[in-house]
Coordinates of C-alpha atoms and ligand atoms in Angstrom, one line a residue:
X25 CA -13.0 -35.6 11.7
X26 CA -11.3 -32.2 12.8
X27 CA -12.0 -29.1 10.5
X28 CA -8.5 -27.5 10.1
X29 CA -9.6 -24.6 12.5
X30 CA -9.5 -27.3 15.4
X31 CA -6.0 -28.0 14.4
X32 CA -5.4 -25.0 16.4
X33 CA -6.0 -24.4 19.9
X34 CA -8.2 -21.6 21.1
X35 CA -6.9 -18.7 22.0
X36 CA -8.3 -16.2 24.4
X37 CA -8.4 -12.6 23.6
X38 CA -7.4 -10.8 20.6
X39 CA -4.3 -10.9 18.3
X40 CA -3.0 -8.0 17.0
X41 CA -2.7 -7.8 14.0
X42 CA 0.5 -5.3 12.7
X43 CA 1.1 -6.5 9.1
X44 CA 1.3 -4.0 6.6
X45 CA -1.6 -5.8 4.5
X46 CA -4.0 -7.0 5.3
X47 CA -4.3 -5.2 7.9
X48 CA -6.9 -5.1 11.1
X49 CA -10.4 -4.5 9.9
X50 CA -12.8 -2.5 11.8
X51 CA -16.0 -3.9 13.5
X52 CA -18.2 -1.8 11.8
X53 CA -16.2 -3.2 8.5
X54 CA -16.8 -6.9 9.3
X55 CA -20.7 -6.2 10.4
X56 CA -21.0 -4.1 7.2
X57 CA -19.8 -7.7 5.5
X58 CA -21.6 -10.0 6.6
X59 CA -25.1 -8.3 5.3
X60 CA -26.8 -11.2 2.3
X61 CA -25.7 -10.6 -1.4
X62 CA -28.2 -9.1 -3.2
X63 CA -29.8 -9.3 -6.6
X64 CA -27.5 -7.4 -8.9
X65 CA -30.2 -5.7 -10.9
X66 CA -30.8 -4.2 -7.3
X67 CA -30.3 -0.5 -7.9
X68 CA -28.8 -1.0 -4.0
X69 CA -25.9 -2.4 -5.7
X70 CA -24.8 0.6 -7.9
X71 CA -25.8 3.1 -5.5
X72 CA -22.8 0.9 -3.2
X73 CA -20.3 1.0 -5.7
X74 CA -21.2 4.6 -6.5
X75 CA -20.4 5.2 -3.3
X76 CA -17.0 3.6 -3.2
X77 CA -15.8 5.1 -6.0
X78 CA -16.8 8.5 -4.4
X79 CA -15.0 7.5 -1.0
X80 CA -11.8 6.5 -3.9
X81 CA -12.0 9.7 -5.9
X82 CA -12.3 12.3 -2.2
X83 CA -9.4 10.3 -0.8
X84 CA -7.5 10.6 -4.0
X85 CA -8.2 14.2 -4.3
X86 CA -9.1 13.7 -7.5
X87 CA -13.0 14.9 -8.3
X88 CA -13.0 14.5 -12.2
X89 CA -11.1 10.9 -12.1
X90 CA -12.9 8.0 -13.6
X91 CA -12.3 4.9 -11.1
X92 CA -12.0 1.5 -11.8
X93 CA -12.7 -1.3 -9.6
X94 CA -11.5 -4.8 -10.0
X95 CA -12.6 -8.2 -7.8
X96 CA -8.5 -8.4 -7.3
X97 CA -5.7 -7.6 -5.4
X98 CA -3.1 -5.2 -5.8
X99 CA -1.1 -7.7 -8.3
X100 CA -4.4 -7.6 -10.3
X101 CA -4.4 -3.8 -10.7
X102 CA -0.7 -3.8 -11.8
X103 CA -2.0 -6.1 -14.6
X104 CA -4.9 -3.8 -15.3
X105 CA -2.7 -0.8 -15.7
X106 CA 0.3 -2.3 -17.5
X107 CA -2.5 -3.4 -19.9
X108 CA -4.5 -0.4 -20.5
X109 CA -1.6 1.7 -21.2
X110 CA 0.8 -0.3 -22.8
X111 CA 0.8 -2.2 -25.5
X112 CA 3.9 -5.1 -26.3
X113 CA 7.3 -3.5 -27.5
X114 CA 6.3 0.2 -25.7
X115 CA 8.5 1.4 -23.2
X116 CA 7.7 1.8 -19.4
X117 CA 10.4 3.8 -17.1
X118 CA 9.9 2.0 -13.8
X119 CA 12.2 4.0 -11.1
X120 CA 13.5 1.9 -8.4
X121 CA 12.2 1.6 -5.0
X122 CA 13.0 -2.3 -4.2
X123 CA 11.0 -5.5 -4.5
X124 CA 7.6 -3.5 -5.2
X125 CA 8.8 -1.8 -8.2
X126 CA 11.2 -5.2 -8.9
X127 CA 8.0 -7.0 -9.1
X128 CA 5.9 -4.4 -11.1
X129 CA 8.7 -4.7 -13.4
X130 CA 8.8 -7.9 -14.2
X131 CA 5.0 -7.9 -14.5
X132 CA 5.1 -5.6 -17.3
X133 CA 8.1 -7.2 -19.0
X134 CA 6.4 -10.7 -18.9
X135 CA 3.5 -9.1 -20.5
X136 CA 5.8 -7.5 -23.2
X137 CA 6.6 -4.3 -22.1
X138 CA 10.5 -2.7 -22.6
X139 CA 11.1 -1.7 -18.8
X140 CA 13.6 0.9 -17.9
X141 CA 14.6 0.5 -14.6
X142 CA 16.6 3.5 -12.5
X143 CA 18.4 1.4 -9.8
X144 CA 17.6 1.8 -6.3
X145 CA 19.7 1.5 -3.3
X146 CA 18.4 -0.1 -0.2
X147 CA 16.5 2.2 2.2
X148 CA 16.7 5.5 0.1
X149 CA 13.7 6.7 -1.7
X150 CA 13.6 7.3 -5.3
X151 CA 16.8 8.6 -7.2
X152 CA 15.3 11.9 -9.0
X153 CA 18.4 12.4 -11.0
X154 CA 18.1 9.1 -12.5
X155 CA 14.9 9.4 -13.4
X156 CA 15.5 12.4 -15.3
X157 CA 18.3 11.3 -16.8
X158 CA 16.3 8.3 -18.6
X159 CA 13.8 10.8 -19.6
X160 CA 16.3 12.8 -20.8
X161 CA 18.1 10.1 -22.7
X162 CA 14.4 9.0 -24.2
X163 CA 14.7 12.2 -27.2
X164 CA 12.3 9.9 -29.1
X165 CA 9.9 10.1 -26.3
X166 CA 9.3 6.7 -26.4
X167 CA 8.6 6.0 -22.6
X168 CA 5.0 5.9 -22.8
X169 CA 4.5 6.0 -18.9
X170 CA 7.0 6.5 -15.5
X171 CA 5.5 3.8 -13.1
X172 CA 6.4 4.8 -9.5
X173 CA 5.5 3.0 -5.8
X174 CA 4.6 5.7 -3.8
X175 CA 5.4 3.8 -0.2
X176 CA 7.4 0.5 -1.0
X177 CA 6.2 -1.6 1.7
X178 CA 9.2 -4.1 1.9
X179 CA 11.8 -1.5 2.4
X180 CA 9.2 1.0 4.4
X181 CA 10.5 3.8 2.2
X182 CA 8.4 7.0 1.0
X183 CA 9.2 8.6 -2.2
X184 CA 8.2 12.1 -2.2
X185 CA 5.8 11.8 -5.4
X186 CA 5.4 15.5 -5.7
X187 CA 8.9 15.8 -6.3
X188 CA 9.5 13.0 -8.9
X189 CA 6.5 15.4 -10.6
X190 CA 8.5 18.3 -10.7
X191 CA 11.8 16.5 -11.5
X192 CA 9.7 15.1 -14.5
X193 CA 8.3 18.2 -15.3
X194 CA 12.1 19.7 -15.8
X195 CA 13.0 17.5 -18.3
X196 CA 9.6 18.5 -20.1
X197 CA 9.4 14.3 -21.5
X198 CA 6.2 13.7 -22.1
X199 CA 5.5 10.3 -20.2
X200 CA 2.5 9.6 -17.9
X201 CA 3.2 9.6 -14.3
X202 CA 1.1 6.4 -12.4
X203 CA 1.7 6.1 -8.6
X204 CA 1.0 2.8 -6.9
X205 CA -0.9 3.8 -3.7
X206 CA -1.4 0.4 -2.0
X207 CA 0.2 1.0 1.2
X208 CA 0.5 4.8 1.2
X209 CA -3.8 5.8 0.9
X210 CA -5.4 6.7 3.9
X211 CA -2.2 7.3 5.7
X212 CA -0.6 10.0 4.2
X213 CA -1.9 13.1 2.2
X214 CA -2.2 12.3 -1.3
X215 CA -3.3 14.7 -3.9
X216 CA -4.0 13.1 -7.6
X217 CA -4.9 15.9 -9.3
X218 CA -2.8 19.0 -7.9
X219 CA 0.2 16.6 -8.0
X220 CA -0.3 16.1 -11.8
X221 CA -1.0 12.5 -11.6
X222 CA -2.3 10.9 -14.3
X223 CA -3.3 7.3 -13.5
X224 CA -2.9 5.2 -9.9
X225 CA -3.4 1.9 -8.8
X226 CA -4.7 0.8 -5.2
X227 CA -6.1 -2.4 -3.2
X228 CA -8.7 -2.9 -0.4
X229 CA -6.2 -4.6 2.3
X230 CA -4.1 -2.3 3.9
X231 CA -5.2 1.3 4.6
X232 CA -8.6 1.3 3.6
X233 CA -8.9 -1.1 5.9
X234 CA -10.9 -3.9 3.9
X235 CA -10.3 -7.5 3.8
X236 CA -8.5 -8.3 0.7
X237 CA -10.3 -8.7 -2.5
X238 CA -10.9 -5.6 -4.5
X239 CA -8.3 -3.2 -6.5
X240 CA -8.3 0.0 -8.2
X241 CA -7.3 1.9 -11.0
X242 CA -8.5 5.5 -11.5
X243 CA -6.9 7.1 -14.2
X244 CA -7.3 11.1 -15.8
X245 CA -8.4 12.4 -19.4
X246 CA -4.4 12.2 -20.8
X247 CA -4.9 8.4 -19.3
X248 CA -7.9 7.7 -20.3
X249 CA -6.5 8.8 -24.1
X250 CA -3.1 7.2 -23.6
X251 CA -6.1 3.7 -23.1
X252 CA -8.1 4.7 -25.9
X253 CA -5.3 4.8 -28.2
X254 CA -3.4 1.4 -26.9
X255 CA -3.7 -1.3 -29.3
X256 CA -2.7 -3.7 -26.8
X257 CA -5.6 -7.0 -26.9
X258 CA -7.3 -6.9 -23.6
X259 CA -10.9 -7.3 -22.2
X260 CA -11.6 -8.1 -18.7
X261 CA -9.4 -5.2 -17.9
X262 CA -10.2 -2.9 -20.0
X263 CA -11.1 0.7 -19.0
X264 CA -13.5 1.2 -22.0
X265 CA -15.6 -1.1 -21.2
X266 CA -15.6 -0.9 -18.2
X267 CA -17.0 2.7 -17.9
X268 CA -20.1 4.0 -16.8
X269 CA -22.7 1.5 -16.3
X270 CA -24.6 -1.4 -14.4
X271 CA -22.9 -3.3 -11.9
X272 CA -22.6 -6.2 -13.8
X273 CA -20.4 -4.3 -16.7
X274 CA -18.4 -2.4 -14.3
X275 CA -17.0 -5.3 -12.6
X276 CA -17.1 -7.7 -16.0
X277 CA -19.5 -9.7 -14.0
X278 CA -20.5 -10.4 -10.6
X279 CA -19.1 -7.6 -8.1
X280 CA -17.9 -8.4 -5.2
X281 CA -20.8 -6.8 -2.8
X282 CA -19.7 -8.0 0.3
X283 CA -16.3 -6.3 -0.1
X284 CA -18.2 -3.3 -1.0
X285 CA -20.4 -3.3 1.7
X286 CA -17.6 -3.4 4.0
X287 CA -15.8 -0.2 2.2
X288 CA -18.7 1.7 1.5
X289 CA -18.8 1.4 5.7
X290 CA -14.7 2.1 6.0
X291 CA -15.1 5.3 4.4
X292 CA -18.4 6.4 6.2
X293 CA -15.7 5.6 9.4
X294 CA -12.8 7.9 7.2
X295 CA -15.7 10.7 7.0
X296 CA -16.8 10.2 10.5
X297 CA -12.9 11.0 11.5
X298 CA -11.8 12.8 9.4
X299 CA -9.2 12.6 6.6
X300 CA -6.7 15.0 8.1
X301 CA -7.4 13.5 11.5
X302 CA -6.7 10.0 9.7
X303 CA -3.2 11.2 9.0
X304 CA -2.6 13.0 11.7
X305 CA -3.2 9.7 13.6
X306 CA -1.1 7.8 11.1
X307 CA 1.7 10.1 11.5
X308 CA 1.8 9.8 15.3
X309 CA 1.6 6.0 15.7
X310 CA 4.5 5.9 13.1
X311 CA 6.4 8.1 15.5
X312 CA 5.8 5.8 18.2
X313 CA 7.8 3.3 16.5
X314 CA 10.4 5.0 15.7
X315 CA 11.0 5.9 18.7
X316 CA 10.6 2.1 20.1
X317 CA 12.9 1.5 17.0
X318 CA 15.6 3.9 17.6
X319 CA 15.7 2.8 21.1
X320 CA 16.0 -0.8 20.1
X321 CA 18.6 0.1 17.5
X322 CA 21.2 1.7 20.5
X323 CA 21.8 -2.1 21.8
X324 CA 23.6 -2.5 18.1
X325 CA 21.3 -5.2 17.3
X326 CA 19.0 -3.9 14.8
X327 CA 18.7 -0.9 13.1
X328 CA 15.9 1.4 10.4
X329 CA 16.0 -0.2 7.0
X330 CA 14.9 2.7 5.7
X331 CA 18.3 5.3 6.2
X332 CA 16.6 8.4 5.7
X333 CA 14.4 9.5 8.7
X334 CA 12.0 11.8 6.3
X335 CA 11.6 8.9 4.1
X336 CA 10.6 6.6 6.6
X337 CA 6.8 5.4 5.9
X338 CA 3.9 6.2 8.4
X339 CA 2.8 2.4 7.1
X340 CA 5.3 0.0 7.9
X341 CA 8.4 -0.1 9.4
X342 CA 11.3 -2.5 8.4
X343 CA 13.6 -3.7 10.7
X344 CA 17.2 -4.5 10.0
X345 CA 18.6 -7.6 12.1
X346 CA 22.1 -8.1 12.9
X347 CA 23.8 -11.3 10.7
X348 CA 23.3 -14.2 12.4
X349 CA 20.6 -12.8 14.1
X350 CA 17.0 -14.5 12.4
X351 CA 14.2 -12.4 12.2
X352 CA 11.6 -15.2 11.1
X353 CA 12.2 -16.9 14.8
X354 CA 11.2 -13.2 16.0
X355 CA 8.4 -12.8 14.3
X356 CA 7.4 -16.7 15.1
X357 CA 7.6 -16.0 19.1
X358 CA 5.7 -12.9 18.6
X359 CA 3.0 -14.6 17.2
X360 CA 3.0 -18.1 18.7
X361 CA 4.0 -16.5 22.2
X362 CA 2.4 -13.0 22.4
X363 CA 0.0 -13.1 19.9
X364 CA 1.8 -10.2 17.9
X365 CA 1.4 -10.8 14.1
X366 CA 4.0 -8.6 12.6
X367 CA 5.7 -9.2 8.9
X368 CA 8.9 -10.7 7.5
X369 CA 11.2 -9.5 5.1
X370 CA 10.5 -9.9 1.3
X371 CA 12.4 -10.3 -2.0
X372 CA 15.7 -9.1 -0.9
X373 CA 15.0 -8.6 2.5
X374 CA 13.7 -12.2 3.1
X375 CA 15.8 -13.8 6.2
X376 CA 17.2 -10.2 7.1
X377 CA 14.2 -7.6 8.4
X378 CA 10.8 -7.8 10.2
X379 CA 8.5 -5.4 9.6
X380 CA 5.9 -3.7 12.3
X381 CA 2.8 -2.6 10.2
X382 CA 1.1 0.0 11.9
X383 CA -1.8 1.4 9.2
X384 CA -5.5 1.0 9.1
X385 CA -7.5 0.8 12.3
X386 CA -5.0 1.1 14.4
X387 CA -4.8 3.4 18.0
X388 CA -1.9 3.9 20.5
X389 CA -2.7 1.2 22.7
X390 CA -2.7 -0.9 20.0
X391 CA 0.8 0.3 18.8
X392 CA 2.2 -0.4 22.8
X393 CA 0.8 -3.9 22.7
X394 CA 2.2 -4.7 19.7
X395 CA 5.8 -3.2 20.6
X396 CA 5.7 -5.1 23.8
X397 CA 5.0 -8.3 22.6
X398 CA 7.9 -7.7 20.0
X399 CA 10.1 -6.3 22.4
X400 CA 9.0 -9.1 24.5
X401 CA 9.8 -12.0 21.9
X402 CA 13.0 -10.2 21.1
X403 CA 14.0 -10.4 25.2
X404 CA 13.0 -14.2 25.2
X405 CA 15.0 -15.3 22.2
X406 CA 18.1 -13.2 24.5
X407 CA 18.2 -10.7 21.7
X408 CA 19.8 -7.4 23.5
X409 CA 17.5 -4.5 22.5
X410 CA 18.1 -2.3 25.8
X411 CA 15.8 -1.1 28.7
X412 CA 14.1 1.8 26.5
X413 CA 12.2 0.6 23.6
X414 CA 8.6 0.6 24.5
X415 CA 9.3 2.7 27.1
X416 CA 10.4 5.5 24.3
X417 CA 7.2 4.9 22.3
X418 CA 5.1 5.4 25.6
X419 CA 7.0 8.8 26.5
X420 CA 6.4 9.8 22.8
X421 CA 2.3 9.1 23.0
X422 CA 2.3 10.9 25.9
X423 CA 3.8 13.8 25.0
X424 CA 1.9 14.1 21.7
X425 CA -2.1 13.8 20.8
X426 CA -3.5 12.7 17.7
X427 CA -5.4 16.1 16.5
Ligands
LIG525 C1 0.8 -4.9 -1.0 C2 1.4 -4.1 -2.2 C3 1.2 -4.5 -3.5 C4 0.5 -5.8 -3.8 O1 -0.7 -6.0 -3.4 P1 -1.4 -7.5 -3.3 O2 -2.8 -7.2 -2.9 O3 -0.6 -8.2 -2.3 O4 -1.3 -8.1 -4.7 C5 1.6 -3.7 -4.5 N1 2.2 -2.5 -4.2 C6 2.5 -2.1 -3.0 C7 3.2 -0.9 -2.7 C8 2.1 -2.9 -1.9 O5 2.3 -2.5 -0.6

């Protein structure tokens, strides 16, 4: 009999791996992993998740945050916080960003919710004024919670969070301010507590560079109330019980040690770079594809989902194909040809973009390989991108340095 793996043939080298989630896991990750479960009254295991939780709360910037962790994925953690702060028939102003926020949305309204939505346009950032105009319109202060997605990661758009906080601030509305972080932690700045954040969600798989498999919510005192005070039934969930304790109780069970192992290790590798130097790196990589990008774009082919070029996410980048033009078939000879595995379009974008993930554990080499093998697939489909698209991205590395 053939296991499924032999239903493939083998394939020398590596593949590189440029999805945004999951994305490529470091060595020192995977060896961290593979380390034997251990007994969970094992004071081992707390002094692990202790850790973690640390790692969460310096990357956060957010010392006096509880954090919760969850054996889930980011959709888990949505749950978790539409849960602990809302209870059915409360209202939840959810400002647009695309499929990410589309999908948080309808999360919460299947679990009861009344969801404002501000509408979003395709490849612009968060609309402030909207925003502020549903608060404004709320004079019952109903809204119990803004829910926001920091870096949507099917349109490769950043909203700048800090400024949703001050256009919320202006219209003085009460409402708690939650930030999904999935694809934005560990590759840009993000500060919790200076920003006047109250609550945020997060997952293993994409900057933090674990396999995927555990989620997070860590949430502030004015959370932590807003949770106290929901009636809403819960129990695996739930912050309050979750609090402060053995393993066992902080994960509602088992945890997930051998996910834990593996973070504990990807943020001894964070601290051994640096967090600034993390970004820094983050930053230039993402520049690198622009500039492959841009290049591309000039054959009228293609072109930057995302229209605003300060908006554009260190993460991911979305490409915009030409009608008639069929991005899956791209991203198929990438992978079955050059061993590129890059991402396809989702929710609205399905059939119309690929996307080139470049966070994690990612370096410039990396980033060429992977724009030549796309660049490559794109030239063997007969797919007219120009002379200059990897060659921009290697003029760009070479003229800049990561610290
Ligand atoms: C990936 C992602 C999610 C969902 O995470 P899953 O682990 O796939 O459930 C949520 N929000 C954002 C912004 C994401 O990028």
């Amino acid at each position: 009999m053939t296991s499924p793996k032999d239903a493939f043939p083998y394939i020398p080298g590596i593949r590189l791996l440029h999805s945004p989630g999951p994305s490529n896991v470091p060595k020192a990750v995977l060896d961290a992993m593979t380390n034997q479960p251990i007994d969970m009254g094992d004071p081992r295991v707390d002094a692990c998740i202790d850790a973690c939780e640390e790692g969460l709360r310096a990357l956060l910037n957010a010392p006096s945050a509880e954090v919760f962790m969850y054996a889930a994925n980011g959709h888990g953690v949505w749950e978790a916080m539409i849960v602990n702060l809302l209870a059915p028939g409360q209202k939840v102003l959810i400002p647009g960003t695309g499929h990410f926020s589309d999908s948080w949305a309808l999360m919460a309204e299947a679990m009861g919710a009344v969801v404002l939505r501000t509408p979003y346009q395709e490849g612009y950032p968060i609309d402030l004024a909207a925003v502020q105009e549903a608060l404004r319109a709320d004079t019952k202060n109903e809204i119990v919670a803004v829910f926001a997605v920091h870096t949507d990661t099917a349109s490769s758009t950043t909203s700048d969070v800090l400024a949703l906080r001050k256009a919320m601030d202006a219209t003085k509305h009460p409402a708690l301010y939650v930030v999904d972080v999935v694809a934005s932690l560990g590759a840009i700045p993000f500060e919790m507590e200076k920003w006047g954040i109250n609550a945020v969600i997060g997952a293993s798989q994409k900057g933090l560079m674990v396999p995927p498999g555990v989620g997070f919510c860590a949430a502030d005192a004015r959370a932590m109330e807003v949770c106290a005070a929901n009636p809403a039934p819960r129990f695996y969930w739930d912050w309050l019980r979750r609090r402060k304790g053995p393993s066992y109780s902080r994960f509602c069970g088992t945890a997930p040690q051998n996910l834990l192992f593996g973070m504990q290790a990807s943020f001894g590798l964070i601290q051994r770079e640096g967090v600034a130097n993390v970004h820094a790196r983050h930053a230039r990589l993402a520049g690198a594809v622009h500039a492959a990008v841009q290049s591309w774009s000039e054959a009228g082919n293609l072109q930057f989902l995302c229209r605003v070029p300060e908006a554009r996410s260190v993460s991911v980048t979305a490409v915009l194909v030409k009608p008639g033009i069929d991005p899956e078939l791209i991203r198929k000879t990438a992978r079955d040809k050059f061993q590129i595995l890059i991402a396809g379009g989702l929710g609205p974008f399905a059939g119309r973009v690929f996307r080139i993930g470049h966070l994690g554990d990612l370096n410039a080499a990396m980033i060429l390989g992977c724009l030549s093998g796309v660049e490559a697939a794109m030239q063997s489909l007969g797919i007219e991108v120009g002379e200059r698209g990897v060659r921009s991205a290697v003029e760009y590395l070479a003229r800049t340095t990561d610290k």
